[in-house]
PDB file of N, CA, C and O in Angstrom:
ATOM      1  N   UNK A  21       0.840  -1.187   0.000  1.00  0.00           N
ATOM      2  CA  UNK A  21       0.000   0.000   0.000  1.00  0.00           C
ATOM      3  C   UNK A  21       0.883   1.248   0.000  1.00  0.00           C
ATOM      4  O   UNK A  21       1.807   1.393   0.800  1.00  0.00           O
ATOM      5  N   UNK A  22       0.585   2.056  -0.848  1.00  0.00           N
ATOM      6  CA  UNK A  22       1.332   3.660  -0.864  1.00  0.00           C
ATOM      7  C   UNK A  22       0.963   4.591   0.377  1.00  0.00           C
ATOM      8  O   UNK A  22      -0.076   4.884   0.968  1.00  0.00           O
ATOM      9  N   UNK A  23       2.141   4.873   0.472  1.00  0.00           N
ATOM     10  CA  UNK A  23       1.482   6.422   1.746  1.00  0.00           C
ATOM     11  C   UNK A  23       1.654   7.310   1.337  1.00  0.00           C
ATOM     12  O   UNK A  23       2.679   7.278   0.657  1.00  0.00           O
ATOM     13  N   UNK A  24       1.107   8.388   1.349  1.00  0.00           N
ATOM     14  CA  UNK A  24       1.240   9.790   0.862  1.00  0.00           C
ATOM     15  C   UNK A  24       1.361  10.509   2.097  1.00  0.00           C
ATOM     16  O   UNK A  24       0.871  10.269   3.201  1.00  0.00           O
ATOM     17  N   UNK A  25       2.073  11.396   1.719  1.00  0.00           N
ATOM     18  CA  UNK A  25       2.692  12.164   2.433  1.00  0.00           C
ATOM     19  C   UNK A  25       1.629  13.713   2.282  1.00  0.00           C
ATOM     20  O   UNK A  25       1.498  14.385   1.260  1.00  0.00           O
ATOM     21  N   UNK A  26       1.189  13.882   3.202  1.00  0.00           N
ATOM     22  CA  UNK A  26       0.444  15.573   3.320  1.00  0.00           C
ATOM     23  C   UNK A  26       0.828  16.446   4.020  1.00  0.00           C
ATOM     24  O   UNK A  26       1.377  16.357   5.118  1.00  0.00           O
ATOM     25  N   UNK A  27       0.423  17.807   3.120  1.00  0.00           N
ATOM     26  CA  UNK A  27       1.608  18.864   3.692  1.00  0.00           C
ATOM     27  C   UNK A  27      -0.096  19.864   3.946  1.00  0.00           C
ATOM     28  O   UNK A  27      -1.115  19.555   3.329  1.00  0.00           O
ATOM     29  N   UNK A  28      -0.035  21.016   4.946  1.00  0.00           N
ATOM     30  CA  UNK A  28      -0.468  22.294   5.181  1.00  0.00           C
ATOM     31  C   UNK A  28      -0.623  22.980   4.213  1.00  0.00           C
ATOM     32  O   UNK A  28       0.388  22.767   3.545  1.00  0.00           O
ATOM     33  N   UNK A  29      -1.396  23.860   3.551  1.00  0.00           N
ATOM     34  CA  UNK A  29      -1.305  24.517   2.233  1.00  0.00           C
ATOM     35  C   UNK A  29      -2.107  25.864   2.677  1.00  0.00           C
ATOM     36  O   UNK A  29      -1.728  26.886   2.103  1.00  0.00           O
ATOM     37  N   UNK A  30      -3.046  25.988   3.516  1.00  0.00           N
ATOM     38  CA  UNK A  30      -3.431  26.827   4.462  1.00  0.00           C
ATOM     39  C   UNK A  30      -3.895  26.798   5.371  1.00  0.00           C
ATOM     40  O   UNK A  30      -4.585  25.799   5.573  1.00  0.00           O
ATOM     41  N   UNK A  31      -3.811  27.920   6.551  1.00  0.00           N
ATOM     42  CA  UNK A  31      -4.597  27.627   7.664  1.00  0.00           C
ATOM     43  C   UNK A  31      -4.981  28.609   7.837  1.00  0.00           C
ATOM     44  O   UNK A  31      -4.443  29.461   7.129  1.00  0.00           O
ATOM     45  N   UNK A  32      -6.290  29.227   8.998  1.00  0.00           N
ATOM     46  CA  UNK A  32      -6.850  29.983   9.549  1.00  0.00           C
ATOM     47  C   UNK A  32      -7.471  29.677  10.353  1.00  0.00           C
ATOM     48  O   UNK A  32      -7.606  28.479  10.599  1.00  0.00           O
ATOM     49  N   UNK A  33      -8.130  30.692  11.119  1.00  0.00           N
ATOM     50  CA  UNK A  33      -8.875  30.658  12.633  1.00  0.00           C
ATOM     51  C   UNK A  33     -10.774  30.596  11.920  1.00  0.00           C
ATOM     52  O   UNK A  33     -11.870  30.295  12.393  1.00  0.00           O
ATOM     53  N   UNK A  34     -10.349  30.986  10.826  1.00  0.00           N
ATOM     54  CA  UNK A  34     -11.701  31.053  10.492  1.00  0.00           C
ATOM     55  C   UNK A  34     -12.828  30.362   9.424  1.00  0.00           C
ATOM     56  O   UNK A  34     -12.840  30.582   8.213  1.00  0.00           O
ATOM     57  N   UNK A  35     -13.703  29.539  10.100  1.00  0.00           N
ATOM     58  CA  UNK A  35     -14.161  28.192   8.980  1.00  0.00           C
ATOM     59  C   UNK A  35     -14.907  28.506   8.164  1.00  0.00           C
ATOM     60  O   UNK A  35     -15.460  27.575   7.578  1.00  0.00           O
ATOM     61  N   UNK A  36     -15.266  29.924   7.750  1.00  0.00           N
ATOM     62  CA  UNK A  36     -15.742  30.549   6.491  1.00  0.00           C
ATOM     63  C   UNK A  36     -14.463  30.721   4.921  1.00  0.00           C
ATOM     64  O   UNK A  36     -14.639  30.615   3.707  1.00  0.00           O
ATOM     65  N   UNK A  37     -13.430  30.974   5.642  1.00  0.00           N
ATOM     66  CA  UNK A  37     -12.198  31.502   4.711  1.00  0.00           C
ATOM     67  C   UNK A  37     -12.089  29.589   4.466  1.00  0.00           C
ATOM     68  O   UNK A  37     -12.101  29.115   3.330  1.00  0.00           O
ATOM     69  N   UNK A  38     -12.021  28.995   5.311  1.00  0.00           N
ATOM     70  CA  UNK A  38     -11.332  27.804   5.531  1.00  0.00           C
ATOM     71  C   UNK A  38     -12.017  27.082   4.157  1.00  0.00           C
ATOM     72  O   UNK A  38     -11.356  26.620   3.227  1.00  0.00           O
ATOM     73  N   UNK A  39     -13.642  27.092   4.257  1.00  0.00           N
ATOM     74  CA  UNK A  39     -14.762  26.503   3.610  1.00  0.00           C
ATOM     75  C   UNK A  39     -14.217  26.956   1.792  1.00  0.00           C
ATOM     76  O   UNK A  39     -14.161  26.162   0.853  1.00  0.00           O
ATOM     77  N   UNK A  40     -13.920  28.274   1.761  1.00  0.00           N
ATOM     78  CA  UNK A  40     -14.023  29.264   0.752  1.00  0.00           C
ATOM     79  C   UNK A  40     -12.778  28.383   0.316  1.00  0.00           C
ATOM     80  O   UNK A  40     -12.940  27.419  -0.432  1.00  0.00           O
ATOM     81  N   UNK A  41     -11.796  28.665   0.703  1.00  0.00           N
ATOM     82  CA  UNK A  41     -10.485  27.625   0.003  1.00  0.00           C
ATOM     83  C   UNK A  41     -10.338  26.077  -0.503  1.00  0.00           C
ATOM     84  O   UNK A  41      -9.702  25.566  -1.424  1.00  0.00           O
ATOM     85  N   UNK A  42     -11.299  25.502   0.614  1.00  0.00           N
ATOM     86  CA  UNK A  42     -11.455  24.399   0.745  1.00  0.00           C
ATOM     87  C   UNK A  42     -12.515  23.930  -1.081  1.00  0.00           C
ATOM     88  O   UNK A  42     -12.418  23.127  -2.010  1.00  0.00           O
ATOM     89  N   UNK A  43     -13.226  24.828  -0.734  1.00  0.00           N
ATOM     90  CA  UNK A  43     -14.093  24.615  -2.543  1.00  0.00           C
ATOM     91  C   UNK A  43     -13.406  24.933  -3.170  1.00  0.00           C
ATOM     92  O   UNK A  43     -13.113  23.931  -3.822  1.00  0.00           O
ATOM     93  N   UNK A  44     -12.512  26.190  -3.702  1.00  0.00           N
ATOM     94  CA  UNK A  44     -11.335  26.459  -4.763  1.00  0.00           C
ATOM     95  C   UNK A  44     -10.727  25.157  -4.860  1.00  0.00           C
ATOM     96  O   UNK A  44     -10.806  24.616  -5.963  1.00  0.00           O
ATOM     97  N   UNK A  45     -10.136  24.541  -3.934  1.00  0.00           N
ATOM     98  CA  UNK A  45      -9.208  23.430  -4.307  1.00  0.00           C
ATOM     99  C   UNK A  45     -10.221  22.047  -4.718  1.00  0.00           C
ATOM    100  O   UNK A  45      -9.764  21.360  -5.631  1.00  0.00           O
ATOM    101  N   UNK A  46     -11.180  21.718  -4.286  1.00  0.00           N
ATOM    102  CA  UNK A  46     -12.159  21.108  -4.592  1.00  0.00           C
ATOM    103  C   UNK A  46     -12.802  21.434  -6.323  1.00  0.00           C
ATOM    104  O   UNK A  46     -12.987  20.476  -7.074  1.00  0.00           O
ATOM    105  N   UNK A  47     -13.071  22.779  -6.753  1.00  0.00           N
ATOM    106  CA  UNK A  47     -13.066  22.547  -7.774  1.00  0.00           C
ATOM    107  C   UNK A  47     -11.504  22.540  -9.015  1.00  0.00           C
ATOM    108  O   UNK A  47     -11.474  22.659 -10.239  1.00  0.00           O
ATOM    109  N   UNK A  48     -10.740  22.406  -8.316  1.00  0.00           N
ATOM    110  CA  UNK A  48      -9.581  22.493  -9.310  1.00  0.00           C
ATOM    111  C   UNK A  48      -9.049  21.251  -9.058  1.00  0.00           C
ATOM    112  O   UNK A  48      -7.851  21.014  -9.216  1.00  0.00           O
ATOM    113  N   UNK A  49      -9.990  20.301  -8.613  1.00  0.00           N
ATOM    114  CA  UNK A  49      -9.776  18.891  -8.274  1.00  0.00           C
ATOM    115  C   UNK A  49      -8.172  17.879  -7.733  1.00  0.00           C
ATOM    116  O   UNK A  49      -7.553  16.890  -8.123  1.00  0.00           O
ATOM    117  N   UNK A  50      -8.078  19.029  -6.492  1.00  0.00           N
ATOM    118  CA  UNK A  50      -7.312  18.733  -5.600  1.00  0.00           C
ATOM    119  C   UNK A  50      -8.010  18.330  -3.878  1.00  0.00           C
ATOM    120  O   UNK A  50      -8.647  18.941  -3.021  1.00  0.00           O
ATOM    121  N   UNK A  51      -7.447  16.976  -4.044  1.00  0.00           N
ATOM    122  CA  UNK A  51      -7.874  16.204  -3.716  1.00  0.00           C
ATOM    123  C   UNK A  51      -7.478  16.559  -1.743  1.00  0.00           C
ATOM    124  O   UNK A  51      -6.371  16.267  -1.290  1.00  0.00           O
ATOM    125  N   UNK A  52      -8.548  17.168  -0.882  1.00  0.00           N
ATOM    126  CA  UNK A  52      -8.130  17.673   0.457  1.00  0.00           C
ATOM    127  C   UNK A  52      -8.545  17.760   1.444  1.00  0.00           C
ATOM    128  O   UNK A  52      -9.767  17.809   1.304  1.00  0.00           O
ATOM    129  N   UNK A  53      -8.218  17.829   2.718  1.00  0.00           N
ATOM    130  CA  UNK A  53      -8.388  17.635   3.978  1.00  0.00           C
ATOM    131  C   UNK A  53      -8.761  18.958   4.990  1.00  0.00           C
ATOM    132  O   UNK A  53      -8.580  20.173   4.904  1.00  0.00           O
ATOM    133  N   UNK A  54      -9.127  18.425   5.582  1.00  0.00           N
ATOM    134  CA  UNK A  54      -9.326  20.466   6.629  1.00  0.00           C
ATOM    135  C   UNK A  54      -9.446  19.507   7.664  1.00  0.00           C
ATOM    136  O   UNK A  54     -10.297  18.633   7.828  1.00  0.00           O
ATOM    137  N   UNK A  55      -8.433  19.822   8.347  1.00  0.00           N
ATOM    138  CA  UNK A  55      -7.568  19.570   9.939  1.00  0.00           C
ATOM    139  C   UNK A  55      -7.743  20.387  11.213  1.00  0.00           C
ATOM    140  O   UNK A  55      -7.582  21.594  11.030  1.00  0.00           O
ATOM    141  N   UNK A  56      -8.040  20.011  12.490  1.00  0.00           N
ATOM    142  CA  UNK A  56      -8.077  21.314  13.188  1.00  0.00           C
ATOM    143  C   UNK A  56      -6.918  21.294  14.595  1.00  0.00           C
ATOM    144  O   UNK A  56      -6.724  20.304  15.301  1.00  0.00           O
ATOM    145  N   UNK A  57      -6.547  22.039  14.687  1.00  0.00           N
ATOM    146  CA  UNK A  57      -5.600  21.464  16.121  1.00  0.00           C
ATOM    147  C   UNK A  57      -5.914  23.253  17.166  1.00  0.00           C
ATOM    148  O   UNK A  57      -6.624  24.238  16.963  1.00  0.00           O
ATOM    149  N   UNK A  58      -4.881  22.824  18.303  1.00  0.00           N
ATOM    150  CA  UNK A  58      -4.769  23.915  19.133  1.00  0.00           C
ATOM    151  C   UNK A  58      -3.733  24.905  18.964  1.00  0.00           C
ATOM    152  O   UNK A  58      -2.531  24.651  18.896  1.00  0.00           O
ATOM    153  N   UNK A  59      -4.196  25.904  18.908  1.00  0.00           N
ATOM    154  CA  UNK A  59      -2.935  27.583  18.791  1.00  0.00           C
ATOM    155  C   UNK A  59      -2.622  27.564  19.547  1.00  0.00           C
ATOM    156  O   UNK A  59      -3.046  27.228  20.652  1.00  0.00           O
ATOM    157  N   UNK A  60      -1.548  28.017  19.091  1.00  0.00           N
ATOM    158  CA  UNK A  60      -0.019  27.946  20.078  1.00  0.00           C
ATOM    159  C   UNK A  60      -0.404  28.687  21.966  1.00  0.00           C
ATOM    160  O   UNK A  60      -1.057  29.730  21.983  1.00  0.00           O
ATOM    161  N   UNK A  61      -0.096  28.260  22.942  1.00  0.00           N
ATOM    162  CA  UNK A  61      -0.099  28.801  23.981  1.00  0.00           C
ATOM    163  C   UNK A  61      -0.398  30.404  24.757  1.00  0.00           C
ATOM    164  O   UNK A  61      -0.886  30.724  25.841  1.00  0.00           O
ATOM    165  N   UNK A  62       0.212  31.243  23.502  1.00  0.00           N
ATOM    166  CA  UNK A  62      -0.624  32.251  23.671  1.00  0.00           C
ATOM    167  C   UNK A  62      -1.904  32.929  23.460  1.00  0.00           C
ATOM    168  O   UNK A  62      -2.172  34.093  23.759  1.00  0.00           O
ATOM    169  N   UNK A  63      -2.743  31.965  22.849  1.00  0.00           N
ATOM    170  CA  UNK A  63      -4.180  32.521  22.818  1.00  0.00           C
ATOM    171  C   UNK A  63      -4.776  31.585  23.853  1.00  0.00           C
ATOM    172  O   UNK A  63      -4.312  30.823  24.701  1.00  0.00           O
ATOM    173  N   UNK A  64      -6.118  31.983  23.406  1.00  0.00           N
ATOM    174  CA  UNK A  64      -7.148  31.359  24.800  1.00  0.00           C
ATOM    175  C   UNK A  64      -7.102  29.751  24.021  1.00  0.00           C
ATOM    176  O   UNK A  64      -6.955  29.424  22.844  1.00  0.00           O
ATOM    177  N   UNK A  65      -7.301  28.959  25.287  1.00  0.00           N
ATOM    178  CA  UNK A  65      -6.853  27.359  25.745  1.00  0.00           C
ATOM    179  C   UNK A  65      -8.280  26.897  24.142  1.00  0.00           C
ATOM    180  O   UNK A  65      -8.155  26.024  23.282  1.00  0.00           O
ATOM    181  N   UNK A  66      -9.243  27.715  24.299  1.00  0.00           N
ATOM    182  CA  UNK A  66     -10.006  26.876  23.478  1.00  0.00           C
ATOM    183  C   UNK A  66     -10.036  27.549  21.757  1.00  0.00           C
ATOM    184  O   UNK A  66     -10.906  26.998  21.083  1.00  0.00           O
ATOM    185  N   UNK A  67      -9.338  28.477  21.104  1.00  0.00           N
ATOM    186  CA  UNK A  67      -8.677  28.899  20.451  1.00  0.00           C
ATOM    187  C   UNK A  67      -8.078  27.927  19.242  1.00  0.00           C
ATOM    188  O   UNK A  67      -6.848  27.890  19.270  1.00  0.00           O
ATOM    189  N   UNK A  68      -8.801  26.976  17.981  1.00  0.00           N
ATOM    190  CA  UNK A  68      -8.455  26.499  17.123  1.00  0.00           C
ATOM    191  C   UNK A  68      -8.026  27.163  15.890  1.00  0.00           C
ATOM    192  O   UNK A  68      -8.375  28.311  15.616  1.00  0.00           O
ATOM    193  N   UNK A  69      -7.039  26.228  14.917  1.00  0.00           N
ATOM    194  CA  UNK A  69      -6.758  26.705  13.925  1.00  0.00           C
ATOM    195  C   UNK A  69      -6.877  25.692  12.877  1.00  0.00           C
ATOM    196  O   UNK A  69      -6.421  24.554  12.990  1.00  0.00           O
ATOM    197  N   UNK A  70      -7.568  26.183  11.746  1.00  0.00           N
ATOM    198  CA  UNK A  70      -7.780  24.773  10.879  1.00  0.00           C
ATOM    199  C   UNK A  70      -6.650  24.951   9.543  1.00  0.00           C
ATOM    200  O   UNK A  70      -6.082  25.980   9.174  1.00  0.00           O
ATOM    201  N   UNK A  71      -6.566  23.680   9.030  1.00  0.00           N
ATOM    202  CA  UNK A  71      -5.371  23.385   8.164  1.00  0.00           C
ATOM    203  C   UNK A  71      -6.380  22.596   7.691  1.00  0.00           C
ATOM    204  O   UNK A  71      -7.231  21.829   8.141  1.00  0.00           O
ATOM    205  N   UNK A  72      -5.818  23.263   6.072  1.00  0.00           N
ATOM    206  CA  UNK A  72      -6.467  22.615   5.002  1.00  0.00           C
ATOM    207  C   UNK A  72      -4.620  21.362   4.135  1.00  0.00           C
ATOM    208  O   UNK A  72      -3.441  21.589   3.861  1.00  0.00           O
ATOM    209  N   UNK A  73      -5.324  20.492   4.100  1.00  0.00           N
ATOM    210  CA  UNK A  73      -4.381  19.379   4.210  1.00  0.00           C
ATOM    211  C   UNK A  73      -4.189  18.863   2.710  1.00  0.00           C
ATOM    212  O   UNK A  73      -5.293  18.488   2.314  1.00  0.00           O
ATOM    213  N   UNK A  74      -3.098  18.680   1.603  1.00  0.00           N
ATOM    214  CA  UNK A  74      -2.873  18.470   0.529  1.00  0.00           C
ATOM    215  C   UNK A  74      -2.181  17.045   0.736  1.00  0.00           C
ATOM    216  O   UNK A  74      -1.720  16.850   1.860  1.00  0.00           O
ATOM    217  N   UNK A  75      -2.041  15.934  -0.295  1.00  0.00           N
ATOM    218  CA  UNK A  75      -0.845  15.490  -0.819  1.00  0.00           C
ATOM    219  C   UNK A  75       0.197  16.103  -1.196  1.00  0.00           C
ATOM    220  O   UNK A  75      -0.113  17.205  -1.648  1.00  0.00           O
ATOM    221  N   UNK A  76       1.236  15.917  -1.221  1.00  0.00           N
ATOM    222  CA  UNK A  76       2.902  16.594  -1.534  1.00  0.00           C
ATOM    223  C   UNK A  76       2.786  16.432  -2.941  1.00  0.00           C
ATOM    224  O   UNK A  76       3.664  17.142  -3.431  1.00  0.00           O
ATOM    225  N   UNK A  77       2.270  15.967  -3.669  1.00  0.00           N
ATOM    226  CA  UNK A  77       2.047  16.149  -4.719  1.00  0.00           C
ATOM    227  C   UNK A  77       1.520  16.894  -5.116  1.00  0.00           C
ATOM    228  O   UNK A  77       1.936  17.611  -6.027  1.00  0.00           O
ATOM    229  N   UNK A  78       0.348  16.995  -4.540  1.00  0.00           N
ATOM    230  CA  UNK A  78      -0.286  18.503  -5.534  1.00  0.00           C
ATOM    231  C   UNK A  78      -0.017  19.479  -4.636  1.00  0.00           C
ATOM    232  O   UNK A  78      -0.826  20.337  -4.988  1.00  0.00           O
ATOM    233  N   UNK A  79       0.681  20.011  -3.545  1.00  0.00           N
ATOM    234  CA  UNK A  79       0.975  21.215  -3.436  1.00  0.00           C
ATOM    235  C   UNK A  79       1.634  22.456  -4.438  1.00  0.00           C
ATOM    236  O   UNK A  79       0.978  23.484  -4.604  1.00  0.00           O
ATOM    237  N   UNK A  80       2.364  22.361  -4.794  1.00  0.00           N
ATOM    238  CA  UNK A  80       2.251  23.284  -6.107  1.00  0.00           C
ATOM    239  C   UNK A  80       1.068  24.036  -6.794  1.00  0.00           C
ATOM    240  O   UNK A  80       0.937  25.194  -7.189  1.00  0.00           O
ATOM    241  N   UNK A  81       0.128  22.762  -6.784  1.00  0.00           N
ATOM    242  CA  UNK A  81      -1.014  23.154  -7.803  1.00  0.00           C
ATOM    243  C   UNK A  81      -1.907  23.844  -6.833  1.00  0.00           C
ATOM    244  O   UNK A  81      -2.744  24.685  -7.162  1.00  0.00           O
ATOM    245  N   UNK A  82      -1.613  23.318  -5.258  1.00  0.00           N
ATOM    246  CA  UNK A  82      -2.536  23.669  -4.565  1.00  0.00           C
ATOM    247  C   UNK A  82      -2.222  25.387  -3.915  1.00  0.00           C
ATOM    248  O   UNK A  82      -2.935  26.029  -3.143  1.00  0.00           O
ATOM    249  N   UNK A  83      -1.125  25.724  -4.448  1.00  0.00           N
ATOM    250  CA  UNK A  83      -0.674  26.742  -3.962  1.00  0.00           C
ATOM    251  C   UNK A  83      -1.245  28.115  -4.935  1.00  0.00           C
ATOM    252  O   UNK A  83      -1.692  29.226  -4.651  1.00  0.00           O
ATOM    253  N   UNK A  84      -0.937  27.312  -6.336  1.00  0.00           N
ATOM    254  CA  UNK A  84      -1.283  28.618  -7.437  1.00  0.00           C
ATOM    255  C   UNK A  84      -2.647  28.591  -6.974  1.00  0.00           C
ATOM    256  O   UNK A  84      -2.699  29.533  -6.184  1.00  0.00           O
ATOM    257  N   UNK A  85      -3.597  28.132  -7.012  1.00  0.00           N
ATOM    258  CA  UNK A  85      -5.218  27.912  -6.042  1.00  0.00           C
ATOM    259  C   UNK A  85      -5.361  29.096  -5.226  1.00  0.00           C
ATOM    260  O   UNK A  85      -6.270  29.835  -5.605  1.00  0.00           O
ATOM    261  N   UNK A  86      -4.918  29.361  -4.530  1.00  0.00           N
ATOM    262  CA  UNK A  86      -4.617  29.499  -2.997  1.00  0.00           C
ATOM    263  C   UNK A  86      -3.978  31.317  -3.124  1.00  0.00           C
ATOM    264  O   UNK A  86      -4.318  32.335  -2.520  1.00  0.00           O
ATOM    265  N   UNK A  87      -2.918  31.057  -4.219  1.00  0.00           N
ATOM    266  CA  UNK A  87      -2.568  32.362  -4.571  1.00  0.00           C
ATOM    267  C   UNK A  87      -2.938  33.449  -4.948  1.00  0.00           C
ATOM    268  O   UNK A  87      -2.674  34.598  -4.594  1.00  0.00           O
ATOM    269  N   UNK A  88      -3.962  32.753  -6.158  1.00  0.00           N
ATOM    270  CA  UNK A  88      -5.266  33.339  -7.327  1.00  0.00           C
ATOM    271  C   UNK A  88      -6.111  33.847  -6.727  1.00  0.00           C
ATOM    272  O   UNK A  88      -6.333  35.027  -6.997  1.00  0.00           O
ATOM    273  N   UNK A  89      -6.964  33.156  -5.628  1.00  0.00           N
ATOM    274  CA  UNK A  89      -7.707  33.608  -4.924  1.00  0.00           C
ATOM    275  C   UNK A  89      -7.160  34.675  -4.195  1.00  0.00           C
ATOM    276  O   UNK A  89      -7.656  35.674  -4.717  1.00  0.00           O
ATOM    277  N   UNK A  90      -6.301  35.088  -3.140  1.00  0.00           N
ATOM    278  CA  UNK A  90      -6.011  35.499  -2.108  1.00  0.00           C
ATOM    279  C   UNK A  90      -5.592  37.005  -3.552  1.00  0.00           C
ATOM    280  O   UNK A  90      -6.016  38.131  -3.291  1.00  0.00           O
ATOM    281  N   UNK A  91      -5.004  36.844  -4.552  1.00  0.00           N
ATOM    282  CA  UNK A  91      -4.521  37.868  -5.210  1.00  0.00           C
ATOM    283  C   UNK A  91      -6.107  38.368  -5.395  1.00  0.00           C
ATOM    284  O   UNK A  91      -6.507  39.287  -4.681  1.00  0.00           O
ATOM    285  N   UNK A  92      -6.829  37.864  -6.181  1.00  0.00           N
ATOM    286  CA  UNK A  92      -7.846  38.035  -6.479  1.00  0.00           C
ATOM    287  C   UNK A  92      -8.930  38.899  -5.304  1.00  0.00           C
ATOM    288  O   UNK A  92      -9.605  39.862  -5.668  1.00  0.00           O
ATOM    289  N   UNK A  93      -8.951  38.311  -3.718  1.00  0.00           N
ATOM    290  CA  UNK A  93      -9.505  39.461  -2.807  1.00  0.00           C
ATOM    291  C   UNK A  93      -9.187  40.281  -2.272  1.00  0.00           C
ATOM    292  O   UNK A  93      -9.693  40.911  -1.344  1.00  0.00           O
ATOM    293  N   UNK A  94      -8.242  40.377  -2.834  1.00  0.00           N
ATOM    294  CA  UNK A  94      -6.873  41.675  -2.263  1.00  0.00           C
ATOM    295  C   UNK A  94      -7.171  42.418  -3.552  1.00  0.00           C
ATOM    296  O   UNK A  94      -6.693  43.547  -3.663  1.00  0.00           O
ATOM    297  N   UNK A  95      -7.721  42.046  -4.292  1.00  0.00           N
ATOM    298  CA  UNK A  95      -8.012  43.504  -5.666  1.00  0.00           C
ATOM    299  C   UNK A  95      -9.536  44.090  -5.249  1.00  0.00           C
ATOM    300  O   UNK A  95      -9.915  45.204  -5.609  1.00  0.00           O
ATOM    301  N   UNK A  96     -10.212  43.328  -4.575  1.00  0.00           N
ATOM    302  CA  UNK A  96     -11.610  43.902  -4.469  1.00  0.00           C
ATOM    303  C   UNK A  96     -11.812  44.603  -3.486  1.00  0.00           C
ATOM    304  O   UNK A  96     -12.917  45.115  -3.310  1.00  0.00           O
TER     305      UNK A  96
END
């Protein structure tokens, strides 16, 4: 059986942005995960951050994604 290896491609505190990325890569048919863990010690104890989760393979692809967009709401 193969293992793939998955890398972080974005994260945020917030599961609207999270959702919004999460469909970009979904329709550019990259294949992905949304992860949640605990922020680092200086915020409050109940304080999550979600990670949207790639194969190492398509990070690249998952990045121009990721880029387009973020260029793209930074013009509006």
């Amino acid at each position: 059986m193969e293992r793939s290896t998955r890398v972080s491609v974005f994260e945020s505190d917030k599961p609207s942005e999270i959702q919004l990325i999460k469909s970009k890569l979904d329709d550019a048919q990259i294949t992905n995960s949304v992860e949640n863990s605990y922020l680092t010690f200086t915020t409050t104890p109940t304080a999550t951050s979600l990670k949207i989760m790639v194969d190492l393979k398509d990070e690249k692809n998952a990045f121009q994604v990721i880029d387009a967009y973020l260029q793209q709401s930074e013009n509006q």
